[in-house]
PDB file of C-alpha atoms and ligand atoms in Angstrom:
ATOM      1  CA  MET A   5     -25.947  -1.758-159.415  1.00  0.00           C
ATOM      2  CA  ARG A   6     -28.467  -2.800-156.774  1.00  0.00           C
ATOM      3  CA  PHE A   7     -28.352  -6.460-157.823  1.00  0.00           C
ATOM      4  CA  SER A   8     -24.633  -7.213-158.237  1.00  0.00           C
ATOM      5  CA  ASN A   9     -23.873 -10.843-157.360  1.00  0.00           C
ATOM      6  CA  GLN A  10     -27.569 -11.712-157.347  1.00  0.00           C
ATOM      7  CA  VAL A  11     -29.372 -14.234-159.526  1.00  0.00           C
ATOM      8  CA  ALA A  12     -32.847 -13.365-160.781  1.00  0.00           C
ATOM      9  CA  ILE A  13     -35.307 -15.665-162.568  1.00  0.00           C
ATOM     10  CA  VAL A  14     -37.923 -14.013-164.749  1.00  0.00           C
ATOM     11  CA  THR A  15     -40.563 -16.370-166.172  1.00  0.00           C
ATOM     12  CA  GLY A  16     -42.281 -15.479-169.423  1.00  0.00           C
ATOM     13  CA  ALA A  17     -39.366 -13.190-170.262  1.00  0.00           C
ATOM     14  CA  GLY A  18     -39.105 -14.184-173.928  1.00  0.00           C
ATOM     15  CA  SER A  19     -41.774 -11.917-175.379  1.00  0.00           C
ATOM     16  CA  ALA A  20     -40.286  -9.287-177.724  1.00  0.00           C
ATOM     17  CA  ARG A  21     -42.352  -6.406-176.301  1.00  0.00           C
ATOM     18  CA  GLY A  22     -43.365  -8.025-173.039  1.00  0.00           C
ATOM     19  CA  ILE A  23     -43.209  -7.036-169.398  1.00  0.00           C
ATOM     20  CA  GLY A  24     -40.890  -9.981-168.616  1.00  0.00           C
ATOM     21  CA  ARG A  25     -38.309  -8.805-171.150  1.00  0.00           C
ATOM     22  CA  SER A  26     -38.269  -5.324-169.620  1.00  0.00           C
ATOM     23  CA  ILE A  27     -37.864  -6.789-166.140  1.00  0.00           C
ATOM     24  CA  ALA A  28     -35.028  -9.052-167.326  1.00  0.00           C
ATOM     25  CA  LEU A  29     -33.199  -6.143-169.008  1.00  0.00           C
ATOM     26  CA  ALA A  30     -33.672  -3.912-165.973  1.00  0.00           C
ATOM     27  CA  PHE A  31     -32.174  -6.535-163.642  1.00  0.00           C
ATOM     28  CA  ALA A  32     -29.248  -7.089-166.009  1.00  0.00           C
ATOM     29  CA  LYS A  33     -28.557  -3.333-166.174  1.00  0.00           C
ATOM     30  CA  GLU A  34     -28.329  -3.353-162.389  1.00  0.00           C
ATOM     31  CA  GLY A  35     -25.810  -6.165-162.243  1.00  0.00           C
ATOM     32  CA  ALA A  36     -27.923  -9.309-161.763  1.00  0.00           C
ATOM     33  CA  ARG A  37     -27.317 -12.556-163.577  1.00  0.00           C
ATOM     34  CA  VAL A  38     -30.707 -13.150-165.183  1.00  0.00           C
ATOM     35  CA  VAL A  39     -32.446 -16.415-165.999  1.00  0.00           C
ATOM     36  CA  VAL A  40     -34.634 -15.651-169.000  1.00  0.00           C
ATOM     37  CA  ALA A  41     -37.206 -18.443-168.831  1.00  0.00           C
ATOM     38  CA  ASP A  42     -39.979 -18.930-171.349  1.00  0.00           C
ATOM     39  CA  VAL A  43     -41.944 -21.670-173.062  1.00  0.00           C
ATOM     40  CA  ASN A  44     -40.753 -19.914-176.231  1.00  0.00           C
ATOM     41  CA  LEU A  45     -37.024 -20.729-176.216  1.00  0.00           C
ATOM     42  CA  ASP A  46     -36.234 -18.640-179.302  1.00  0.00           C
ATOM     43  CA  GLY A  47     -37.799 -15.618-177.603  1.00  0.00           C
ATOM     44  CA  ALA A  48     -35.815 -16.292-174.430  1.00  0.00           C
ATOM     45  CA  LYS A  49     -32.587 -16.580-176.453  1.00  0.00           C
ATOM     46  CA  ALA A  50     -33.276 -13.259-178.186  1.00  0.00           C
ATOM     47  CA  VAL A  51     -33.684 -11.473-174.833  1.00  0.00           C
ATOM     48  CA  SER A  52     -30.587 -13.227-173.516  1.00  0.00           C
ATOM     49  CA  GLU A  53     -28.718 -11.905-176.559  1.00  0.00           C
ATOM     50  CA  GLU A  54     -29.920  -8.351-175.787  1.00  0.00           C
ATOM     51  CA  ILE A  55     -28.562  -8.765-172.262  1.00  0.00           C
ATOM     52  CA  ALA A  56     -25.211  -9.947-173.640  1.00  0.00           C
ATOM     53  CA  GLN A  57     -25.067  -6.839-175.842  1.00  0.00           C
ATOM     54  CA  LEU A  58     -25.477  -4.730-172.702  1.00  0.00           C
ATOM     55  CA  GLY A  59     -22.514  -6.585-171.212  1.00  0.00           C
ATOM     56  CA  GLY A  60     -24.747  -8.554-168.860  1.00  0.00           C
ATOM     57  CA  LYS A  61     -24.848 -12.223-167.940  1.00  0.00           C
ATOM     58  CA  SER A  62     -27.872 -14.434-168.489  1.00  0.00           C
ATOM     59  CA  LEU A  63     -29.144 -17.919-169.101  1.00  0.00           C
ATOM     60  CA  ALA A  64     -31.956 -18.656-171.549  1.00  0.00           C
ATOM     61  CA  VAL A  65     -34.071 -21.590-170.406  1.00  0.00           C
ATOM     62  CA  LYS A  66     -37.024 -23.355-171.998  1.00  0.00           C
ATOM     63  CA  LEU A  67     -39.612 -23.477-169.251  1.00  0.00           C
ATOM     64  CA  ASP A  68     -43.279 -24.340-169.201  1.00  0.00           C
ATOM     65  CA  VAL A  69     -44.311 -23.014-165.792  1.00  0.00           C
ATOM     66  CA  THR A  70     -47.123 -25.582-165.598  1.00  0.00           C
ATOM     67  CA  SER A  71     -44.651 -28.487-165.715  1.00  0.00           C
ATOM     68  CA  GLU A  72     -43.123 -29.672-162.437  1.00  0.00           C
ATOM     69  CA  GLU A  73     -40.357 -31.408-164.419  1.00  0.00           C
ATOM     70  CA  ASP A  74     -39.431 -28.252-166.338  1.00  0.00           C
ATOM     71  CA  VAL A  75     -39.410 -26.180-163.151  1.00  0.00           C
ATOM     72  CA  ALA A  76     -37.219 -28.695-161.286  1.00  0.00           C
ATOM     73  CA  ALA A  77     -34.808 -28.963-164.230  1.00  0.00           C
ATOM     74  CA  MET A  78     -34.513 -25.176-164.409  1.00  0.00           C
ATOM     75  CA  VAL A  79     -33.665 -24.881-160.712  1.00  0.00           C
ATOM     76  CA  ASP A  80     -31.026 -27.656-161.028  1.00  0.00           C
ATOM     77  CA  GLN A  81     -29.484 -25.914-164.036  1.00  0.00           C
ATOM     78  CA  ILE A  82     -29.360 -22.531-162.273  1.00  0.00           C
ATOM     79  CA  LEU A  83     -27.782 -23.976-159.149  1.00  0.00           C
ATOM     80  CA  ALA A  84     -25.173 -25.818-161.262  1.00  0.00           C
ATOM     81  CA  GLU A  85     -24.431 -22.660-163.254  1.00  0.00           C
ATOM     82  CA  PHE A  86     -24.741 -19.841-160.701  1.00  0.00           C
ATOM     83  CA  GLY A  87     -24.968 -21.557-157.290  1.00  0.00           C
ATOM     84  CA  ARG A  88     -27.748 -19.355-155.905  1.00  0.00           C
ATOM     85  CA  ILE A  89     -31.224 -17.923-156.534  1.00  0.00           C
ATOM     86  CA  ASP A  90     -32.055 -14.545-155.021  1.00  0.00           C
ATOM     87  CA  ILE A  91     -35.090 -13.397-156.973  1.00  0.00           C
ATOM     88  CA  LEU A  92     -38.037 -15.052-158.673  1.00  0.00           C
ATOM     89  CA  VAL A  93     -40.428 -12.996-160.765  1.00  0.00           C
ATOM     90  CA  ASN A  94     -43.560 -14.988-161.630  1.00  0.00           C
ATOM     91  CA  ASN A  95     -44.412 -13.139-164.820  1.00  0.00           C
ATOM     92  CA  ALA A  96     -45.520 -15.846-167.294  1.00  0.00           C
ATOM     93  CA  GLY A  97     -49.186 -15.373-168.020  1.00  0.00           C
ATOM     94  CA  ILE A  98     -51.883 -15.770-170.627  1.00  0.00           C
ATOM     95  CA  THR A  99     -55.308 -14.200-170.966  1.00  0.00           C
ATOM     96  CA  GLN A 100     -58.490 -14.856-172.914  1.00  0.00           C
ATOM     97  CA  PRO A 101     -61.316 -12.375-173.460  1.00  0.00           C
ATOM     98  CA  ILE A 102     -64.405 -14.542-172.948  1.00  0.00           C
ATOM     99  CA  LYS A 103     -67.682 -14.601-171.035  1.00  0.00           C
ATOM    100  CA  VAL A 104     -68.299 -17.204-168.334  1.00  0.00           C
ATOM    101  CA  LEU A 105     -71.099 -18.859-170.318  1.00  0.00           C
ATOM    102  CA  ASP A 106     -68.703 -19.387-173.234  1.00  0.00           C
ATOM    103  CA  THR A 107     -65.820 -20.607-171.074  1.00  0.00           C
ATOM    104  CA  THR A 108     -65.091 -24.327-171.292  1.00  0.00           C
ATOM    105  CA  ALA A 109     -63.598 -26.339-168.455  1.00  0.00           C
ATOM    106  CA  GLU A 110     -60.444 -26.627-170.597  1.00  0.00           C
ATOM    107  CA  ASP A 111     -60.252 -22.827-170.948  1.00  0.00           C
ATOM    108  CA  TRP A 112     -60.570 -22.534-167.157  1.00  0.00           C
ATOM    109  CA  ASP A 113     -57.841 -25.115-166.503  1.00  0.00           C
ATOM    110  CA  ARG A 114     -55.409 -23.568-169.022  1.00  0.00           C
ATOM    111  CA  ILE A 115     -55.736 -20.050-167.632  1.00  0.00           C
ATOM    112  CA  MET A 116     -55.459 -21.291-164.036  1.00  0.00           C
ATOM    113  CA  ALA A 117     -52.486 -23.502-164.879  1.00  0.00           C
ATOM    114  CA  VAL A 118     -50.270 -20.817-166.404  1.00  0.00           C
ATOM    115  CA  ASN A 119     -51.237 -17.855-164.211  1.00  0.00           C
ATOM    116  CA  LEU A 120     -51.783 -19.514-160.829  1.00  0.00           C
ATOM    117  CA  LYS A 121     -50.354 -23.051-160.723  1.00  0.00           C
ATOM    118  CA  GLY A 122     -47.193 -21.821-162.445  1.00  0.00           C
ATOM    119  CA  THR A 123     -46.738 -19.223-159.726  1.00  0.00           C
ATOM    120  CA  PHE A 124     -47.106 -21.935-157.081  1.00  0.00           C
ATOM    121  CA  LEU A 125     -44.756 -24.414-158.790  1.00  0.00           C
ATOM    122  CA  CYS A 126     -41.970 -21.894-159.419  1.00  0.00           C
ATOM    123  CA  SER A 127     -42.226 -20.410-155.912  1.00  0.00           C
ATOM    124  CA  ARG A 128     -42.158 -23.839-154.239  1.00  0.00           C
ATOM    125  CA  ALA A 129     -39.120 -24.821-156.287  1.00  0.00           C
ATOM    126  CA  VAL A 130     -36.942 -21.845-155.285  1.00  0.00           C
ATOM    127  CA  ILE A 131     -37.879 -21.549-151.610  1.00  0.00           C
ATOM    128  CA  PRO A 132     -35.552 -24.311-150.288  1.00  0.00           C
ATOM    129  CA  THR A 133     -32.572 -22.470-151.834  1.00  0.00           C
ATOM    130  CA  MET A 134     -33.776 -19.113-150.492  1.00  0.00           C
ATOM    131  CA  ILE A 135     -34.213 -20.610-147.007  1.00  0.00           C
ATOM    132  CA  LYS A 136     -30.636 -21.942-147.137  1.00  0.00           C
ATOM    133  CA  GLN A 137     -29.461 -18.465-148.122  1.00  0.00           C
ATOM    134  CA  GLN A 138     -31.791 -16.846-145.556  1.00  0.00           C
ATOM    135  CA  TYR A 139     -32.542 -14.382-148.320  1.00  0.00           C
ATOM    136  CA  GLY A 140     -35.002 -14.226-151.182  1.00  0.00           C
ATOM    137  CA  ARG A 141     -37.434 -12.036-153.079  1.00  0.00           C
ATOM    138  CA  ILE A 142     -40.498 -13.345-154.899  1.00  0.00           C
ATOM    139  CA  VAL A 143     -42.523 -10.895-156.974  1.00  0.00           C
ATOM    140  CA  ASN A 144     -45.701 -12.001-158.752  1.00  0.00           C
ATOM    141  CA  ILE A 145     -47.354 -10.274-161.681  1.00  0.00           C
ATOM    142  CA  SER A 146     -51.060 -10.152-160.902  1.00  0.00           C
ATOM    143  CA  SER A 147     -53.457  -7.800-162.723  1.00  0.00           C
ATOM    144  CA  VAL A 148     -55.975  -5.051-162.154  1.00  0.00           C
ATOM    145  CA  SER A 149     -58.452  -7.683-163.409  1.00  0.00           C
ATOM    146  CA  GLY A 150     -57.886  -9.682-160.248  1.00  0.00           C
ATOM    147  CA  LYS A 151     -58.714  -6.685-158.049  1.00  0.00           C
ATOM    148  CA  ARG A 152     -61.589  -4.849-159.693  1.00  0.00           C
ATOM    149  CA  GLY A 153     -63.541  -7.843-160.967  1.00  0.00           C
ATOM    150  CA  GLY A 154     -62.691  -8.246-164.599  1.00  0.00           C
ATOM    151  CA  GLY A 155     -60.647  -6.298-167.009  1.00  0.00           C
ATOM    152  CA  VAL A 156     -61.204  -5.171-170.528  1.00  0.00           C
ATOM    153  CA  PHE A 157     -59.473  -8.170-172.030  1.00  0.00           C
ATOM    154  CA  GLY A 158     -59.539 -10.983-169.506  1.00  0.00           C
ATOM    155  CA  GLY A 159     -62.368 -13.361-168.727  1.00  0.00           C
ATOM    156  CA  ALA A 160     -63.562 -14.222-165.226  1.00  0.00           C
ATOM    157  CA  HIS A 161     -61.153 -17.187-165.176  1.00  0.00           C
ATOM    158  CA  TYR A 162     -58.243 -14.753-165.673  1.00  0.00           C
ATOM    159  CA  SER A 163     -59.587 -12.476-162.896  1.00  0.00           C
ATOM    160  CA  ALA A 164     -59.917 -15.479-160.596  1.00  0.00           C
ATOM    161  CA  ALA A 165     -56.379 -16.646-161.359  1.00  0.00           C
ATOM    162  CA  LYS A 166     -54.884 -13.190-160.822  1.00  0.00           C
ATOM    163  CA  ALA A 167     -56.844 -12.722-157.565  1.00  0.00           C
ATOM    164  CA  GLY A 168     -55.578 -16.155-156.577  1.00  0.00           C
ATOM    165  CA  VAL A 169     -52.015 -14.976-157.153  1.00  0.00           C
ATOM    166  CA  LEU A 170     -52.561 -12.175-154.613  1.00  0.00           C
ATOM    167  CA  GLY A 171     -53.996 -14.546-152.004  1.00  0.00           C
ATOM    168  CA  PHE A 172     -51.221 -17.059-152.570  1.00  0.00           C
ATOM    169  CA  ALA A 173     -48.579 -14.346-152.192  1.00  0.00           C
ATOM    170  CA  LYS A 174     -49.979 -13.153-148.874  1.00  0.00           C
ATOM    171  CA  ALA A 175     -50.219 -16.649-147.403  1.00  0.00           C
ATOM    172  CA  LEU A 176     -46.739 -17.600-148.613  1.00  0.00           C
ATOM    173  CA  ALA A 177     -45.345 -14.300-147.322  1.00  0.00           C
ATOM    174  CA  ARG A 178     -46.364 -15.290-143.790  1.00  0.00           C
ATOM    175  CA  GLU A 179     -44.755 -18.741-144.127  1.00  0.00           C
ATOM    176  CA  VAL A 180     -41.324 -17.583-145.236  1.00  0.00           C
ATOM    177  CA  ALA A 181     -40.903 -14.125-143.691  1.00  0.00           C
ATOM    178  CA  ALA A 182     -38.734 -15.328-140.808  1.00  0.00           C
ATOM    179  CA  ASP A 183     -36.269 -16.791-143.344  1.00  0.00           C
ATOM    180  CA  GLY A 184     -35.500 -13.434-144.927  1.00  0.00           C
ATOM    181  CA  ILE A 185     -37.799 -14.047-147.885  1.00  0.00           C
ATOM    182  CA  THR A 186     -40.407 -11.503-149.005  1.00  0.00           C
ATOM    183  CA  VAL A 187     -43.310 -12.248-151.318  1.00  0.00           C
ATOM    184  CA  ASN A 188     -45.066  -9.356-153.030  1.00  0.00           C
ATOM    185  CA  SER A 189     -47.087  -8.686-156.153  1.00  0.00           C
ATOM    186  CA  VAL A 190     -47.668  -5.971-158.693  1.00  0.00           C
ATOM    187  CA  ALA A 191     -51.035  -5.464-160.381  1.00  0.00           C
ATOM    188  CA  PRO A 192     -50.615  -3.799-163.783  1.00  0.00           C
ATOM    189  CA  GLY A 193     -53.481  -2.159-165.627  1.00  0.00           C
ATOM    190  CA  LEU A 194     -53.428  -1.862-169.414  1.00  0.00           C
ATOM    191  CA  ILE A 195     -49.816  -2.187-170.517  1.00  0.00           C
ATOM    192  CA  ALA A 196     -48.506  -1.843-174.078  1.00  0.00           C
ATOM    193  CA  THR A 197     -47.568  -5.465-174.880  1.00  0.00           C
ATOM    194  CA  ASP A 198     -48.669  -8.212-177.266  1.00  0.00           C
ATOM    195  CA  ILE A 199     -50.724 -10.163-174.718  1.00  0.00           C
ATOM    196  CA  ARG A 200     -53.976  -9.001-176.310  1.00  0.00           C
ATOM    197  CA  GLY A 201     -52.900 -10.493-179.635  1.00  0.00           C
ATOM    198  CA  GLY A 202     -50.787  -7.554-180.806  1.00  0.00           C
ATOM    199  CA  LEU A 203     -50.434  -3.892-179.953  1.00  0.00           C
ATOM    200  CA  GLU A 204     -53.527  -1.874-180.839  1.00  0.00           C
ATOM    201  CA  PRO A 205     -53.331   1.035-183.335  1.00  0.00           C
ATOM    202  CA  GLU A 206     -53.013   4.471-181.734  1.00  0.00           C
ATOM    203  CA  ASP A 207     -56.665   5.489-182.224  1.00  0.00           C
ATOM    204  CA  VAL A 208     -57.831   2.264-180.579  1.00  0.00           C
ATOM    205  CA  GLN A 209     -55.409   2.825-177.687  1.00  0.00           C
ATOM    206  CA  LYS A 210     -56.858   6.323-177.243  1.00  0.00           C
ATOM    207  CA  GLU A 211     -60.394   4.960-177.056  1.00  0.00           C
ATOM    208  CA  MET A 212     -59.330   2.155-174.669  1.00  0.00           C
ATOM    209  CA  THR A 213     -57.664   4.565-172.271  1.00  0.00           C
ATOM    210  CA  LYS A 214     -59.926   7.632-172.381  1.00  0.00           C
ATOM    211  CA  ASP A 215     -61.424   6.925-168.928  1.00  0.00           C
ATOM    212  CA  ILE A 216     -58.068   6.210-167.258  1.00  0.00           C
ATOM    213  CA  PRO A 217     -56.875   9.187-165.139  1.00  0.00           C
ATOM    214  CA  VAL A 218     -53.440   8.870-166.791  1.00  0.00           C
ATOM    215  CA  PRO A 219     -54.958   8.530-170.275  1.00  0.00           C
ATOM    216  CA  ARG A 220     -52.567   6.155-172.013  1.00  0.00           C
ATOM    217  CA  LEU A 221     -51.314   2.578-171.849  1.00  0.00           C
ATOM    218  CA  GLY A 222     -48.602   1.897-169.297  1.00  0.00           C
ATOM    219  CA  THR A 223     -45.195   0.752-170.465  1.00  0.00           C
ATOM    220  CA  PRO A 224     -43.432  -2.519-169.588  1.00  0.00           C
ATOM    221  CA  GLU A 225     -40.583  -0.393-168.185  1.00  0.00           C
ATOM    222  CA  GLU A 226     -42.985   1.220-165.699  1.00  0.00           C
ATOM    223  CA  VAL A 227     -43.949  -2.236-164.435  1.00  0.00           C
ATOM    224  CA  ALA A 228     -40.301  -3.294-164.282  1.00  0.00           C
ATOM    225  CA  ALA A 229     -39.411  -0.303-162.081  1.00  0.00           C
ATOM    226  CA  ALA A 230     -41.896  -1.393-159.406  1.00  0.00           C
ATOM    227  CA  VAL A 231     -40.808  -5.025-159.621  1.00  0.00           C
ATOM    228  CA  LEU A 232     -37.154  -4.050-159.125  1.00  0.00           C
ATOM    229  CA  PHE A 233     -38.052  -2.006-156.079  1.00  0.00           C
ATOM    230  CA  LEU A 234     -39.905  -4.930-154.456  1.00  0.00           C
ATOM    231  CA  ALA A 235     -37.027  -7.253-155.382  1.00  0.00           C
ATOM    232  CA  SER A 236     -34.374  -4.972-153.918  1.00  0.00           C
ATOM    233  CA  PRO A 237     -32.649  -5.421-150.557  1.00  0.00           C
ATOM    234  CA  GLU A 238     -34.181  -2.052-149.529  1.00  0.00           C
ATOM    235  CA  ALA A 239     -37.698  -3.539-149.611  1.00  0.00           C
ATOM    236  CA  ALA A 240     -36.925  -5.995-146.786  1.00  0.00           C
ATOM    237  CA  TYR A 241     -39.781  -4.804-144.563  1.00  0.00           C
ATOM    238  CA  ILE A 242     -42.447  -5.010-147.283  1.00  0.00           C
ATOM    239  CA  THR A 243     -44.121  -8.395-147.639  1.00  0.00           C
ATOM    240  CA  GLY A 244     -47.555  -9.680-148.655  1.00  0.00           C
ATOM    241  CA  GLU A 245     -48.107  -6.322-150.324  1.00  0.00           C
ATOM    242  CA  GLU A 246     -49.147  -5.305-153.816  1.00  0.00           C
ATOM    243  CA  ILE A 247     -48.409  -2.265-155.951  1.00  0.00           C
ATOM    244  CA  ASP A 248     -50.979  -1.066-158.499  1.00  0.00           C
ATOM    245  CA  ILE A 249     -49.497   0.182-161.773  1.00  0.00           C
ATOM    246  CA  ASN A 250     -52.609   1.236-163.626  1.00  0.00           C
ATOM    247  CA  GLY A 251     -52.630   4.991-164.240  1.00  0.00           C
ATOM    248  CA  GLY A 252     -55.347   5.349-161.616  1.00  0.00           C
ATOM    249  CA  SER A 253     -57.859   3.066-163.389  1.00  0.00           C
ATOM    250  CA  HIS A 254     -58.454   1.311-160.072  1.00  0.00           C
ATOM    251  CA  MET A 255     -57.602   2.808-156.679  1.00  0.00           C
ATOM    252  CA  ASP A 256     -57.833   0.979-153.356  1.00  0.00           C
TER     253      ASP A 256
HETATM  254  N1  NAD B 327     -50.107  -6.380-170.791  1.00  0.00           N
HETATM  255  C1  NAD B 327     -51.029  -6.082-169.901  1.00  0.00           C
HETATM  256  O1  NAD B 327     -51.879  -5.198-170.118  1.00  0.00           O
HETATM  257  C2  NAD B 327     -51.065  -6.806-168.582  1.00  0.00           C
HETATM  258  C3  NAD B 327     -51.895  -6.307-167.568  1.00  0.00           C
HETATM  259  C4  NAD B 327     -51.933  -6.944-166.332  1.00  0.00           C
HETATM  260  C5  NAD B 327     -51.156  -8.071-166.127  1.00  0.00           C
HETATM  261  N2  NAD B 327     -50.367  -8.549-167.117  1.00  0.00           N
HETATM  262  C6  NAD B 327     -49.570  -9.737-166.828  1.00  0.00           C
HETATM  263  O2  NAD B 327     -48.210  -9.462-167.099  1.00  0.00           O
HETATM  264  C7  NAD B 327     -47.533 -10.686-167.401  1.00  0.00           C
HETATM  265  C8  NAD B 327     -46.728 -10.510-168.674  1.00  0.00           C
HETATM  266  O3  NAD B 327     -47.627 -10.286-169.748  1.00  0.00           O
HETATM  267  P1  NAD B 327     -47.248  -9.489-171.081  1.00  0.00           P
HETATM  268  O4  NAD B 327     -48.256  -8.445-171.249  1.00  0.00           O
HETATM  269  O5  NAD B 327     -45.811  -9.162-171.107  1.00  0.00           O
HETATM  270  O6  NAD B 327     -47.607 -10.635-172.144  1.00  0.00           O
HETATM  271  P2  NAD B 327     -46.791 -11.324-173.319  1.00  0.00           P
HETATM  272  O7  NAD B 327     -47.789 -12.197-174.019  1.00  0.00           O
HETATM  273  O8  NAD B 327     -46.070 -10.286-174.104  1.00  0.00           O
HETATM  274  O9  NAD B 327     -45.722 -12.213-172.545  1.00  0.00           O
HETATM  275  C9  NAD B 327     -46.076 -13.367-171.840  1.00  0.00           C
HETATM  276  C10 NAD B 327     -44.942 -14.368-171.949  1.00  0.00           C
HETATM  277  O10 NAD B 327     -45.297 -15.530-171.179  1.00  0.00           O
HETATM  278  C11 NAD B 327     -44.874 -16.664-171.908  1.00  0.00           C
HETATM  279  N3  NAD B 327     -45.633 -17.843-171.486  1.00  0.00           N
HETATM  280  C12 NAD B 327     -46.919 -18.154-171.778  1.00  0.00           C
HETATM  281  N4  NAD B 327     -47.230 -19.350-171.253  1.00  0.00           N
HETATM  282  C13 NAD B 327     -46.115 -19.801-170.617  1.00  0.00           C
HETATM  283  C14 NAD B 327     -45.816 -20.967-169.890  1.00  0.00           C
HETATM  284  N5  NAD B 327     -46.723 -21.958-169.721  1.00  0.00           N
HETATM  285  N6  NAD B 327     -44.580 -21.106-169.356  1.00  0.00           N
HETATM  286  C15 NAD B 327     -43.648 -20.126-169.538  1.00  0.00           C
HETATM  287  N7  NAD B 327     -43.873 -19.007-170.229  1.00  0.00           N
HETATM  288  C16 NAD B 327     -45.097 -18.843-170.764  1.00  0.00           C
HETATM  289  C17 NAD B 327     -45.116 -16.316-173.362  1.00  0.00           C
HETATM  290  O11 NAD B 327     -44.364 -17.140-174.230  1.00  0.00           O
HETATM  291  C18 NAD B 327     -44.694 -14.851-173.382  1.00  0.00           C
HETATM  292  O12 NAD B 327     -43.317 -14.723-173.684  1.00  0.00           O
HETATM  293  C19 NAD B 327     -48.628 -11.748-167.476  1.00  0.00           C
HETATM  294  O13 NAD B 327     -48.691 -12.458-166.263  1.00  0.00           O
HETATM  295  C20 NAD B 327     -49.892 -10.943-167.661  1.00  0.00           C
HETATM  296  O14 NAD B 327     -51.036 -11.636-167.231  1.00  0.00           O
HETATM  297  C21 NAD B 327     -50.299  -7.936-168.343  1.00  0.00           C
END
C-alpha cells in the first residue's frame, strides 16, 4: 500500500487493454484514489468500475488533454472531491505510421497536440497544488521512438513529440525539484495494446519482435511497474530521468 492517502491522475486511462488502464489499476491496488481521465468517457467509466470491484476509489473524468478548459475543469473537480493531487501520469497518446513526405501539417499538429502539448497542459495545471503540498510526482509516457529515431509504427512527428516529452520533463524537473516535485519519464518499446489499431495476431507479433533481445511484446503491467516506482515516495532522489522498457530493443 505504497500510495495510501494519495491521489493519482492517469490520462488516457480508458483504453480496455491500454497502458493507462494498467497503471490506474496498479495505483488503486496500492491504495491510491485514482482519477481515470480519458477523452473516451465510457472507457474511463469501465476502468473506474474495475477499480470499484477491487474495492478501490476512483473518479472517471472526460478529459481531452489538448483542451485547457477540460484540464482546468478536471483539476477543480479533483480538488473539490479529494482535496489534493500527488501524482500525474501523462499517458494519453496517439500515433500514426506515416512517412514525412506524406505527413500533412494537420497530422503534425494533432500528434504534437495530444502527445506533447497535453503533457505540458496537464503538468502546468497540477504544479500549483503540488507546490502547495511541497510534494508531487509527474511521470510521462514517452517512447522508444523518441530515443532511437523512429519506431516501427510511429511517424517522425510521433518521434519528435515523444523526444519533446523527454526534453520537457528534464527542464521542468529542474524548475520544481526544490518544491519536492520529481518529473521523470518512461520510454516503452513495443507493448501489447490497441494503439496500433488492434493487437496483432501471434505470428505477426513473432515477426515484429524477432530482433528484440527479449523476443516478445512487453505488457502494459510491465510499464505500470516502472511508473509506480518513479511515482513512489522512495524515488525522491530521481528526477529528470527516464527508464527504458523495451526488452533491450534500444540500449543507451
Ligand atoms: N503500445 C505501445 O507499443 C507504446 C509504445 C511506446 C509508447 N506508448 C505510449 O503509451 C501511451 C499509452 O498508449 P497505449 O498503447 O495504451 O494506447 P491506447 O490507444 O490503448 O490508449 C491510449 C488512450 O489515450 C486516449 N486518448 C487519446 N487522445 C486523447 C486525448 N486527446 N485526451 C485524453 N485521452 C486521449 C485514448 O482514448 C486511449 O484510451 C501513449 O502515450 C503511447 O504513445 C505506447
